[in-house]
Amino acid sequence: MARELDYHAIREIFDRFRASNPAPKSELCYTNPYTLLVAVVLSAQATDAGVNRATEALFRVADSAQKMVDLGLEALTGHVRTIGLFRQKAKNVIRLSEILVAEHGGEVPKSRAALQALPGVGRKTANVVLNVCWHYPAQAVDTHIFRVANRTGIAPGRDVLMVERAIEDRVPVDFQDYAHHWLILHGRYTCKARKPACPACLIRDLCLYEDKTL
């Protein structure tokens, strides 16, 4: 059975996260819900920094669904060719933009089901958009969050959906809005996969990970 932290330890962890970074933000660059949606779709199996480099010029000419449709697949592909899987991602962005124009008046829907019905949009992408744009307490679990949640004992689970549910159930409600931001940043910069920076970790004394680095 996975080891779990108790309520008081989890609250203390998130108190420390909040004290260190009161209002964390996505590291993807965007200007509105549409550009965030596109950026997250492009970020699958790619770094945020790489996506930001590609979208800097793209979003100057196509920051809405209609403008992206008008830009067209060939031009879009030219903008994103430095990103992994760029051909399929470009096709998805054009198609989802067409659907947004045809079925949603060009606006990004505020429904997880409607978002997941768009090409290239899975549950994680939908949760990012819902959380970042409208502060819905949705938990977008990526590899960093999955690792941190299991290592620390905050929200252990065998798969990403179990971890998502565990975060929703175990993290106090007053931390839910920023929970996935704190966890992803902790996994990205401190609790790294190959060599976690345990000596510099602000929750080292509470974490249940047994193989802490010295």
JSON list of C-alpha atoms in Angstrom, two decimals:
[
{"chain": "A", "resi": 1, "resn": "MET", "atom": "CA", "xyz": [0.00, 0.00, 0.00]},
{"chain": "A", "resi": 2, "resn": "ALA", "atom": "CA", "xyz": [1.34, 3.45, -0.93]},
{"chain": "A", "resi": 3, "resn": "ARG", "atom": "CA", "xyz": [2.47, 5.63, 1.94]},
{"chain": "A", "resi": 4, "resn": "GLU", "atom": "CA", "xyz": [0.39, 8.77, 2.40]},
{"chain": "A", "resi": 5, "resn": "LEU", "atom": "CA", "xyz": [0.96, 12.00, 4.26]},
{"chain": "A", "resi": 6, "resn": "ASP", "atom": "CA", "xyz": [-1.72, 13.07, 6.72]},
{"chain": "A", "resi": 7, "resn": "TYR", "atom": "CA", "xyz": [-3.83, 16.21, 6.43]},
{"chain": "A", "resi": 8, "resn": "HIS", "atom": "CA", "xyz": [-1.62, 18.34, 8.68]},
{"chain": "A", "resi": 9, "resn": "ALA", "atom": "CA", "xyz": [1.56, 17.49, 6.76]},
{"chain": "A", "resi": 10, "resn": "ILE", "atom": "CA", "xyz": [-0.12, 18.25, 3.42]},
{"chain": "A", "resi": 11, "resn": "ARG", "atom": "CA", "xyz": [-1.39, 21.59, 4.74]},
{"chain": "A", "resi": 12, "resn": "GLU", "atom": "CA", "xyz": [2.09, 22.47, 5.98]},
{"chain": "A", "resi": 13, "resn": "ILE", "atom": "CA", "xyz": [3.60, 21.58, 2.59]},
{"chain": "A", "resi": 14, "resn": "PHE", "atom": "CA", "xyz": [1.23, 23.85, 0.72]},
{"chain": "A", "resi": 15, "resn": "ASP", "atom": "CA", "xyz": [1.64, 26.60, 3.31]},
{"chain": "A", "resi": 16, "resn": "ARG", "atom": "CA", "xyz": [5.34, 26.52, 2.49]},
{"chain": "A", "resi": 17, "resn": "PHE", "atom": "CA", "xyz": [4.72, 26.45, -1.27]},
{"chain": "A", "resi": 18, "resn": "ARG", "atom": "CA", "xyz": [2.42, 29.46, -0.95]},
{"chain": "A", "resi": 19, "resn": "ALA", "atom": "CA", "xyz": [4.85, 31.38, 1.25]},
{"chain": "A", "resi": 20, "resn": "SER", "atom": "CA", "xyz": [7.61, 30.78, -1.30]},
{"chain": "A", "resi": 21, "resn": "ASN", "atom": "CA", "xyz": [5.49, 31.58, -4.38]},
{"chain": "A", "resi": 22, "resn": "PRO", "atom": "CA", "xyz": [2.08, 33.09, -3.52]},
{"chain": "A", "resi": 23, "resn": "ALA", "atom": "CA", "xyz": [0.65, 33.24, -7.05]},
{"chain": "A", "resi": 24, "resn": "PRO", "atom": "CA", "xyz": [2.46, 30.87, -9.44]},
{"chain": "A", "resi": 25, "resn": "LYS", "atom": "CA", "xyz": [1.78, 31.18, -13.15]},
{"chain": "A", "resi": 26, "resn": "SER", "atom": "CA", "xyz": [2.04, 28.94, -16.17]},
{"chain": "A", "resi": 27, "resn": "GLU", "atom": "CA", "xyz": [5.44, 29.15, -17.87]},
{"chain": "A", "resi": 28, "resn": "LEU", "atom": "CA", "xyz": [3.75, 29.07, -21.27]},
{"chain": "A", "resi": 29, "resn": "CYS", "atom": "CA", "xyz": [3.33, 32.49, -22.89]},
{"chain": "A", "resi": 30, "resn": "TYR", "atom": "CA", "xyz": [-0.23, 33.39, -23.90]},
{"chain": "A", "resi": 31, "resn": "THR", "atom": "CA", "xyz": [-2.49, 36.42, -24.23]},
{"chain": "A", "resi": 32, "resn": "ASN", "atom": "CA", "xyz": [-6.01, 34.97, -23.96]},
{"chain": "A", "resi": 33, "resn": "PRO", "atom": "CA", "xyz": [-7.79, 31.61, -23.49]},
{"chain": "A", "resi": 34, "resn": "TYR", "atom": "CA", "xyz": [-7.37, 30.74, -27.17]},
{"chain": "A", "resi": 35, "resn": "THR", "atom": "CA", "xyz": [-3.61, 31.27, -27.27]},
{"chain": "A", "resi": 36, "resn": "LEU", "atom": "CA", "xyz": [-3.26, 29.32, -24.02]},
{"chain": "A", "resi": 37, "resn": "LEU", "atom": "CA", "xyz": [-5.22, 26.43, -25.51]},
{"chain": "A", "resi": 38, "resn": "VAL", "atom": "CA", "xyz": [-2.99, 26.40, -28.60]},
{"chain": "A", "resi": 39, "resn": "ALA", "atom": "CA", "xyz": [0.18, 26.66, -26.51]},
{"chain": "A", "resi": 40, "resn": "VAL", "atom": "CA", "xyz": [-0.84, 23.71, -24.33]},
{"chain": "A", "resi": 41, "resn": "VAL", "atom": "CA", "xyz": [-1.74, 21.60, -27.36]},
{"chain": "A", "resi": 42, "resn": "LEU", "atom": "CA", "xyz": [1.69, 22.38, -28.85]},
{"chain": "A", "resi": 43, "resn": "SER", "atom": "CA", "xyz": [3.47, 21.64, -25.55]},
{"chain": "A", "resi": 44, "resn": "ALA", "atom": "CA", "xyz": [2.77, 17.88, -25.53]},
{"chain": "A", "resi": 45, "resn": "GLN", "atom": "CA", "xyz": [6.16, 16.12, -25.47]},
{"chain": "A", "resi": 46, "resn": "ALA", "atom": "CA", "xyz": [7.88, 19.50, -25.82]},
{"chain": "A", "resi": 47, "resn": "THR", "atom": "CA", "xyz": [9.35, 22.05, -23.43]},
{"chain": "A", "resi": 48, "resn": "ASP", "atom": "CA", "xyz": [7.52, 25.25, -22.50]},
{"chain": "A", "resi": 49, "resn": "ALA", "atom": "CA", "xyz": [10.58, 27.25, -23.56]},
{"chain": "A", "resi": 50, "resn": "GLY", "atom": "CA", "xyz": [10.57, 25.63, -27.00]},
{"chain": "A", "resi": 51, "resn": "VAL", "atom": "CA", "xyz": [6.86, 26.30, -27.44]},
{"chain": "A", "resi": 52, "resn": "ASN", "atom": "CA", "xyz": [7.28, 29.93, -26.34]},
{"chain": "A", "resi": 53, "resn": "ARG", "atom": "CA", "xyz": [10.00, 30.49, -28.94]},
{"chain": "A", "resi": 54, "resn": "ALA", "atom": "CA", "xyz": [7.74, 29.13, -31.67]},
{"chain": "A", "resi": 55, "resn": "THR", "atom": "CA", "xyz": [4.58, 30.96, -30.63]},
{"chain": "A", "resi": 56, "resn": "GLU", "atom": "CA", "xyz": [6.11, 34.40, -30.09]},
{"chain": "A", "resi": 57, "resn": "ALA", "atom": "CA", "xyz": [5.79, 35.26, -33.77]},
{"chain": "A", "resi": 58, "resn": "LEU", "atom": "CA", "xyz": [2.77, 33.02, -34.35]},
{"chain": "A", "resi": 59, "resn": "PHE", "atom": "CA", "xyz": [0.55, 34.75, -31.79]},
{"chain": "A", "resi": 60, "resn": "ARG", "atom": "CA", "xyz": [1.39, 38.16, -33.24]},
{"chain": "A", "resi": 61, "resn": "VAL", "atom": "CA", "xyz": [-0.45, 37.16, -36.42]},
{"chain": "A", "resi": 62, "resn": "ALA", "atom": "CA", "xyz": [-2.94, 34.57, -35.13]},
{"chain": "A", "resi": 63, "resn": "ASP", "atom": "CA", "xyz": [-4.27, 35.18, -31.62]},
{"chain": "A", "resi": 64, "resn": "SER", "atom": "CA", "xyz": [-7.84, 34.03, -32.31]},
{"chain": "A", "resi": 65, "resn": "ALA", "atom": "CA", "xyz": [-9.49, 30.99, -33.84]},
{"chain": "A", "resi": 66, "resn": "GLN", "atom": "CA", "xyz": [-10.58, 32.89, -36.95]},
{"chain": "A", "resi": 67, "resn": "LYS", "atom": "CA", "xyz": [-7.13, 34.37, -37.52]},
{"chain": "A", "resi": 68, "resn": "MET", "atom": "CA", "xyz": [-5.61, 30.90, -37.19]},
{"chain": "A", "resi": 69, "resn": "VAL", "atom": "CA", "xyz": [-8.02, 29.49, -39.77]},
{"chain": "A", "resi": 70, "resn": "ASP", "atom": "CA", "xyz": [-7.19, 32.41, -42.07]},
{"chain": "A", "resi": 71, "resn": "LEU", "atom": "CA", "xyz": [-3.46, 31.81, -41.55]},
{"chain": "A", "resi": 72, "resn": "GLY", "atom": "CA", "xyz": [-3.83, 28.27, -42.84]},
{"chain": "A", "resi": 73, "resn": "LEU", "atom": "CA", "xyz": [-2.06, 24.98, -42.30]},
{"chain": "A", "resi": 74, "resn": "GLU", "atom": "CA", "xyz": [1.04, 25.66, -44.40]},
{"chain": "A", "resi": 75, "resn": "ALA", "atom": "CA", "xyz": [1.90, 28.93, -42.70]},
{"chain": "A", "resi": 76, "resn": "LEU", "atom": "CA", "xyz": [1.14, 27.53, -39.24]},
{"chain": "A", "resi": 77, "resn": "THR", "atom": "CA", "xyz": [3.40, 24.54, -39.94]},
{"chain": "A", "resi": 78, "resn": "GLY", "atom": "CA", "xyz": [6.22, 26.92, -40.77]},
{"chain": "A", "resi": 79, "resn": "HIS", "atom": "CA", "xyz": [5.83, 28.62, -37.39]},
{"chain": "A", "resi": 80, "resn": "VAL", "atom": "CA", "xyz": [5.84, 25.43, -35.32]},
{"chain": "A", "resi": 81, "resn": "ARG", "atom": "CA", "xyz": [8.28, 23.19, -37.19]},
{"chain": "A", "resi": 82, "resn": "THR", "atom": "CA", "xyz": [10.83, 23.39, -34.33]},
{"chain": "A", "resi": 83, "resn": "ILE", "atom": "CA", "xyz": [8.37, 21.64, -32.00]},
{"chain": "A", "resi": 84, "resn": "GLY", "atom": "CA", "xyz": [8.18, 17.85, -31.78]},
{"chain": "A", "resi": 85, "resn": "LEU", "atom": "CA", "xyz": [5.33, 16.22, -33.73]},
{"chain": "A", "resi": 86, "resn": "PHE", "atom": "CA", "xyz": [4.72, 19.60, -35.37]},
{"chain": "A", "resi": 87, "resn": "ARG", "atom": "CA", "xyz": [2.84, 18.32, -38.44]},
{"chain": "A", "resi": 88, "resn": "GLN", "atom": "CA", "xyz": [0.12, 16.55, -36.47]},
{"chain": "A", "resi": 89, "resn": "LYS", "atom": "CA", "xyz": [-0.07, 19.35, -33.92]},
{"chain": "A", "resi": 90, "resn": "ALA", "atom": "CA", "xyz": [-0.51, 21.93, -36.70]},
{"chain": "A", "resi": 91, "resn": "LYS", "atom": "CA", "xyz": [-3.36, 19.89, -38.19]},
{"chain": "A", "resi": 92, "resn": "ASN", "atom": "CA", "xyz": [-5.00, 19.66, -34.76]},
{"chain": "A", "resi": 93, "resn": "VAL", "atom": "CA", "xyz": [-4.69, 23.42, -34.17]},
{"chain": "A", "resi": 94, "resn": "ILE", "atom": "CA", "xyz": [-6.29, 24.26, -37.52]},
{"chain": "A", "resi": 95, "resn": "ARG", "atom": "CA", "xyz": [-9.10, 21.75, -37.01]},
{"chain": "A", "resi": 96, "resn": "LEU", "atom": "CA", "xyz": [-9.85, 22.82, -33.42]},
{"chain": "A", "resi": 97, "resn": "SER", "atom": "CA", "xyz": [-9.86, 26.45, -34.58]},
{"chain": "A", "resi": 98, "resn": "GLU", "atom": "CA", "xyz": [-12.38, 25.60, -37.29]},
{"chain": "A", "resi": 99, "resn": "ILE", "atom": "CA", "xyz": [-14.60, 23.89, -34.71]},
{"chain": "A", "resi": 100, "resn": "LEU", "atom": "CA", "xyz": [-14.34, 26.83, -32.32]},
{"chain": "A", "resi": 101, "resn": "VAL", "atom": "CA", "xyz": [-15.45, 29.19, -35.10]},
{"chain": "A", "resi": 102, "resn": "ALA", "atom": "CA", "xyz": [-18.26, 26.92, -36.33]},
{"chain": "A", "resi": 103, "resn": "GLU", "atom": "CA", "xyz": [-19.62, 25.70, -33.01]},
{"chain": "A", "resi": 104, "resn": "HIS", "atom": "CA", "xyz": [-18.53, 28.12, -30.29]},
{"chain": "A", "resi": 105, "resn": "GLY", "atom": "CA", "xyz": [-18.52, 31.54, -31.90]},
{"chain": "A", "resi": 106, "resn": "GLY", "atom": "CA", "xyz": [-14.73, 31.53, -31.91]},
{"chain": "A", "resi": 107, "resn": "GLU", "atom": "CA", "xyz": [-14.60, 31.34, -28.11]},
{"chain": "A", "resi": 108, "resn": "VAL", "atom": "CA", "xyz": [-12.92, 28.68, -25.98]},
{"chain": "A", "resi": 109, "resn": "PRO", "atom": "CA", "xyz": [-15.61, 26.73, -24.11]},
{"chain": "A", "resi": 110, "resn": "LYS", "atom": "CA", "xyz": [-15.61, 26.61, -20.31]},
{"chain": "A", "resi": 111, "resn": "SER", "atom": "CA", "xyz": [-16.55, 22.94, -20.23]},
{"chain": "A", "resi": 112, "resn": "ARG", "atom": "CA", "xyz": [-14.13, 20.04, -19.86]},
{"chain": "A", "resi": 113, "resn": "ALA", "atom": "CA", "xyz": [-16.30, 17.86, -22.10]},
{"chain": "A", "resi": 114, "resn": "ALA", "atom": "CA", "xyz": [-16.46, 20.50, -24.83]},
{"chain": "A", "resi": 115, "resn": "LEU", "atom": "CA", "xyz": [-12.71, 21.09, -24.62]},
{"chain": "A", "resi": 116, "resn": "GLN", "atom": "CA", "xyz": [-11.91, 17.38, -24.80]},
{"chain": "A", "resi": 117, "resn": "ALA", "atom": "CA", "xyz": [-14.07, 17.09, -27.91]},
{"chain": "A", "resi": 118, "resn": "LEU", "atom": "CA", "xyz": [-11.53, 19.28, -29.74]},
{"chain": "A", "resi": 119, "resn": "PRO", "atom": "CA", "xyz": [-8.72, 17.63, -31.76]},
{"chain": "A", "resi": 120, "resn": "GLY", "atom": "CA", "xyz": [-5.50, 17.28, -29.79]},
{"chain": "A", "resi": 121, "resn": "VAL", "atom": "CA", "xyz": [-7.11, 18.20, -26.48]},
{"chain": "A", "resi": 122, "resn": "GLY", "atom": "CA", "xyz": [-6.99, 15.61, -23.72]},
{"chain": "A", "resi": 123, "resn": "ARG", "atom": "CA", "xyz": [-8.00, 15.81, -20.09]},
{"chain": "A", "resi": 124, "resn": "LYS", "atom": "CA", "xyz": [-4.70, 17.36, -18.98]},
{"chain": "A", "resi": 125, "resn": "THR", "atom": "CA", "xyz": [-4.91, 20.14, -21.60]},
{"chain": "A", "resi": 126, "resn": "ALA", "atom": "CA", "xyz": [-8.54, 20.83, -20.72]},
{"chain": "A", "resi": 127, "resn": "ASN", "atom": "CA", "xyz": [-7.68, 21.03, -17.02]},
{"chain": "A", "resi": 128, "resn": "VAL", "atom": "CA", "xyz": [-4.85, 23.50, -17.66]},
{"chain": "A", "resi": 129, "resn": "VAL", "atom": "CA", "xyz": [-7.18, 25.83, -19.60]},
{"chain": "A", "resi": 130, "resn": "LEU", "atom": "CA", "xyz": [-9.98, 25.58, -17.03]},
{"chain": "A", "resi": 131, "resn": "ASN", "atom": "CA", "xyz": [-7.60, 26.25, -14.16]},
{"chain": "A", "resi": 132, "resn": "VAL", "atom": "CA", "xyz": [-5.44, 29.00, -15.64]},
{"chain": "A", "resi": 133, "resn": "CYS", "atom": "CA", "xyz": [-8.14, 30.95, -17.47]},
{"chain": "A", "resi": 134, "resn": "TRP", "atom": "CA", "xyz": [-11.11, 30.57, -15.15]},
{"chain": "A", "resi": 135, "resn": "HIS", "atom": "CA", "xyz": [-9.60, 29.40, -11.85]},
{"chain": "A", "resi": 136, "resn": "TYR", "atom": "CA", "xyz": [-11.56, 26.18, -11.89]},
{"chain": "A", "resi": 137, "resn": "PRO", "atom": "CA", "xyz": [-9.88, 23.86, -9.33]},
{"chain": "A", "resi": 138, "resn": "ALA", "atom": "CA", "xyz": [-8.83, 21.38, -12.01]},
{"chain": "A", "resi": 139, "resn": "GLN", "atom": "CA", "xyz": [-5.62, 19.42, -11.54]},
{"chain": "A", "resi": 140, "resn": "ALA", "atom": "CA", "xyz": [-3.61, 18.88, -14.72]},
{"chain": "A", "resi": 141, "resn": "VAL", "atom": "CA", "xyz": [-1.37, 15.92, -13.88]},
{"chain": "A", "resi": 142, "resn": "ASP", "atom": "CA", "xyz": [1.76, 15.61, -16.01]},
{"chain": "A", "resi": 143, "resn": "THR", "atom": "CA", "xyz": [4.88, 13.48, -15.43]},
{"chain": "A", "resi": 144, "resn": "HIS", "atom": "CA", "xyz": [6.31, 16.01, -12.94]},
{"chain": "A", "resi": 145, "resn": "ILE", "atom": "CA", "xyz": [3.16, 16.11, -10.82]},
{"chain": "A", "resi": 146, "resn": "PHE", "atom": "CA", "xyz": [2.72, 12.33, -11.00]},
{"chain": "A", "resi": 147, "resn": "ARG", "atom": "CA", "xyz": [6.27, 11.89, -9.70]},
{"chain": "A", "resi": 148, "resn": "VAL", "atom": "CA", "xyz": [6.01, 14.47, -6.91]},
{"chain": "A", "resi": 149, "resn": "ALA", "atom": "CA", "xyz": [2.59, 13.29, -5.76]},
{"chain": "A", "resi": 150, "resn": "ASN", "atom": "CA", "xyz": [3.82, 9.70, -5.41]},
{"chain": "A", "resi": 151, "resn": "ARG", "atom": "CA", "xyz": [7.31, 10.39, -4.07]},
{"chain": "A", "resi": 152, "resn": "THR", "atom": "CA", "xyz": [6.21, 12.76, -1.34]},
{"chain": "A", "resi": 153, "resn": "GLY", "atom": "CA", "xyz": [3.05, 10.93, -0.30]},
{"chain": "A", "resi": 154, "resn": "ILE", "atom": "CA", "xyz": [0.88, 13.97, -1.00]},
{"chain": "A", "resi": 155, "resn": "ALA", "atom": "CA", "xyz": [-1.40, 12.17, -3.46]},
{"chain": "A", "resi": 156, "resn": "PRO", "atom": "CA", "xyz": [-0.19, 8.69, -4.44]},
{"chain": "A", "resi": 157, "resn": "GLY", "atom": "CA", "xyz": [-1.85, 6.86, -7.32]},
{"chain": "A", "resi": 158, "resn": "ARG", "atom": "CA", "xyz": [-1.13, 4.20, -9.94]},
{"chain": "A", "resi": 159, "resn": "ASP", "atom": "CA", "xyz": [-2.05, 6.42, -12.90]},
{"chain": "A", "resi": 160, "resn": "VAL", "atom": "CA", "xyz": [-2.58, 10.10, -13.68]},
{"chain": "A", "resi": 161, "resn": "LEU", "atom": "CA", "xyz": [-6.34, 9.98, -13.12]},
{"chain": "A", "resi": 162, "resn": "MET", "atom": "CA", "xyz": [-5.88, 8.43, -9.69]},
{"chain": "A", "resi": 163, "resn": "VAL", "atom": "CA", "xyz": [-3.36, 11.12, -8.79]},
{"chain": "A", "resi": 164, "resn": "GLU", "atom": "CA", "xyz": [-5.70, 13.82, -10.09]},
{"chain": "A", "resi": 165, "resn": "ARG", "atom": "CA", "xyz": [-8.51, 12.49, -7.89]},
{"chain": "A", "resi": 166, "resn": "ALA", "atom": "CA", "xyz": [-6.16, 12.16, -4.93]},
{"chain": "A", "resi": 167, "resn": "ILE", "atom": "CA", "xyz": [-5.04, 15.79, -5.23]},
{"chain": "A", "resi": 168, "resn": "GLU", "atom": "CA", "xyz": [-8.67, 16.89, -5.37]},
{"chain": "A", "resi": 169, "resn": "ASP", "atom": "CA", "xyz": [-9.52, 14.77, -2.33]},
{"chain": "A", "resi": 170, "resn": "ARG", "atom": "CA", "xyz": [-6.44, 15.33, -0.16]},
{"chain": "A", "resi": 171, "resn": "VAL", "atom": "CA", "xyz": [-5.22, 18.88, -0.80]},
{"chain": "A", "resi": 172, "resn": "PRO", "atom": "CA", "xyz": [-7.16, 21.44, 1.28]},
{"chain": "A", "resi": 173, "resn": "VAL", "atom": "CA", "xyz": [-9.61, 23.46, -0.77]},
{"chain": "A", "resi": 174, "resn": "ASP", "atom": "CA", "xyz": [-7.86, 26.79, -0.16]},
{"chain": "A", "resi": 175, "resn": "PHE", "atom": "CA", "xyz": [-4.83, 25.49, -2.08]},
{"chain": "A", "resi": 176, "resn": "GLN", "atom": "CA", "xyz": [-6.68, 23.86, -4.98]},
{"chain": "A", "resi": 177, "resn": "ASP", "atom": "CA", "xyz": [-6.49, 26.87, -7.32]},
{"chain": "A", "resi": 178, "resn": "TYR", "atom": "CA", "xyz": [-2.68, 26.83, -7.48]},
{"chain": "A", "resi": 179, "resn": "ALA", "atom": "CA", "xyz": [-1.97, 23.22, -6.45]},
{"chain": "A", "resi": 180, "resn": "HIS", "atom": "CA", "xyz": [-0.93, 21.93, -9.86]},
{"chain": "A", "resi": 181, "resn": "HIS", "atom": "CA", "xyz": [1.31, 24.97, -10.45]},
{"chain": "A", "resi": 182, "resn": "TRP", "atom": "CA", "xyz": [3.19, 24.45, -7.18]},
{"chain": "A", "resi": 183, "resn": "LEU", "atom": "CA", "xyz": [3.55, 20.71, -7.81]},
{"chain": "A", "resi": 184, "resn": "ILE", "atom": "CA", "xyz": [4.75, 21.04, -11.41]},
{"chain": "A", "resi": 185, "resn": "LEU", "atom": "CA", "xyz": [7.30, 23.72, -10.51]},
{"chain": "A", "resi": 186, "resn": "HIS", "atom": "CA", "xyz": [8.53, 21.62, -7.60]},
{"chain": "A", "resi": 187, "resn": "GLY", "atom": "CA", "xyz": [8.93, 18.63, -9.91]},
{"chain": "A", "resi": 188, "resn": "ARG", "atom": "CA", "xyz": [10.55, 20.66, -12.67]},
{"chain": "A", "resi": 189, "resn": "TYR", "atom": "CA", "xyz": [13.17, 22.45, -10.57]},
{"chain": "A", "resi": 190, "resn": "THR", "atom": "CA", "xyz": [13.60, 20.59, -7.26]},
{"chain": "A", "resi": 191, "resn": "CYS", "atom": "CA", "xyz": [12.12, 17.08, -7.20]},
{"chain": "A", "resi": 192, "resn": "LYS", "atom": "CA", "xyz": [13.68, 16.15, -10.54]},
{"chain": "A", "resi": 193, "resn": "ALA", "atom": "CA", "xyz": [13.42, 12.65, -11.95]},
{"chain": "A", "resi": 194, "resn": "ARG", "atom": "CA", "xyz": [17.05, 11.51, -12.00]},
{"chain": "A", "resi": 195, "resn": "LYS", "atom": "CA", "xyz": [18.62, 13.57, -9.25]},
{"chain": "A", "resi": 196, "resn": "PRO", "atom": "CA", "xyz": [16.21, 15.40, -6.97]},
{"chain": "A", "resi": 197, "resn": "ALA", "atom": "CA", "xyz": [17.69, 18.41, -5.19]},
{"chain": "A", "resi": 198, "resn": "CYS", "atom": "CA", "xyz": [16.72, 17.15, -1.74]},
{"chain": "A", "resi": 199, "resn": "PRO", "atom": "CA", "xyz": [19.20, 19.32, 0.21]},
{"chain": "A", "resi": 200, "resn": "ALA", "atom": "CA", "xyz": [17.54, 22.45, -1.24]},
{"chain": "A", "resi": 201, "resn": "CYS", "atom": "CA", "xyz": [13.97, 21.17, -0.87]},
{"chain": "A", "resi": 202, "resn": "LEU", "atom": "CA", "xyz": [11.69, 23.25, 1.33]},
{"chain": "A", "resi": 203, "resn": "ILE", "atom": "CA", "xyz": [9.55, 20.20, 2.23]},
{"chain": "A", "resi": 204, "resn": "ARG", "atom": "CA", "xyz": [12.40, 17.72, 2.79]},
{"chain": "A", "resi": 205, "resn": "ASP", "atom": "CA", "xyz": [11.46, 17.07, 6.44]},
{"chain": "A", "resi": 206, "resn": "LEU", "atom": "CA", "xyz": [7.85, 16.19, 5.50]},
{"chain": "A", "resi": 207, "resn": "CYS", "atom": "CA", "xyz": [8.46, 14.20, 2.30]},
{"chain": "A", "resi": 208, "resn": "LEU", "atom": "CA", "xyz": [8.17, 10.40, 2.51]},
{"chain": "A", "resi": 209, "resn": "TYR", "atom": "CA", "xyz": [10.66, 9.71, -0.30]},
{"chain": "A", "resi": 210, "resn": "GLU", "atom": "CA", "xyz": [13.17, 7.22, 1.11]},
{"chain": "A", "resi": 211, "resn": "ASP", "atom": "CA", "xyz": [16.02, 7.73, -1.39]},
{"chain": "A", "resi": 212, "resn": "LYS", "atom": "CA", "xyz": [16.71, 11.39, -0.64]},
{"chain": "A", "resi": 213, "resn": "THR", "atom": "CA", "xyz": [19.91, 12.78, -2.14]},
{"chain": "A", "resi": 214, "resn": "LEU", "atom": "CA", "xyz": [22.60, 14.11, 0.19]}
]
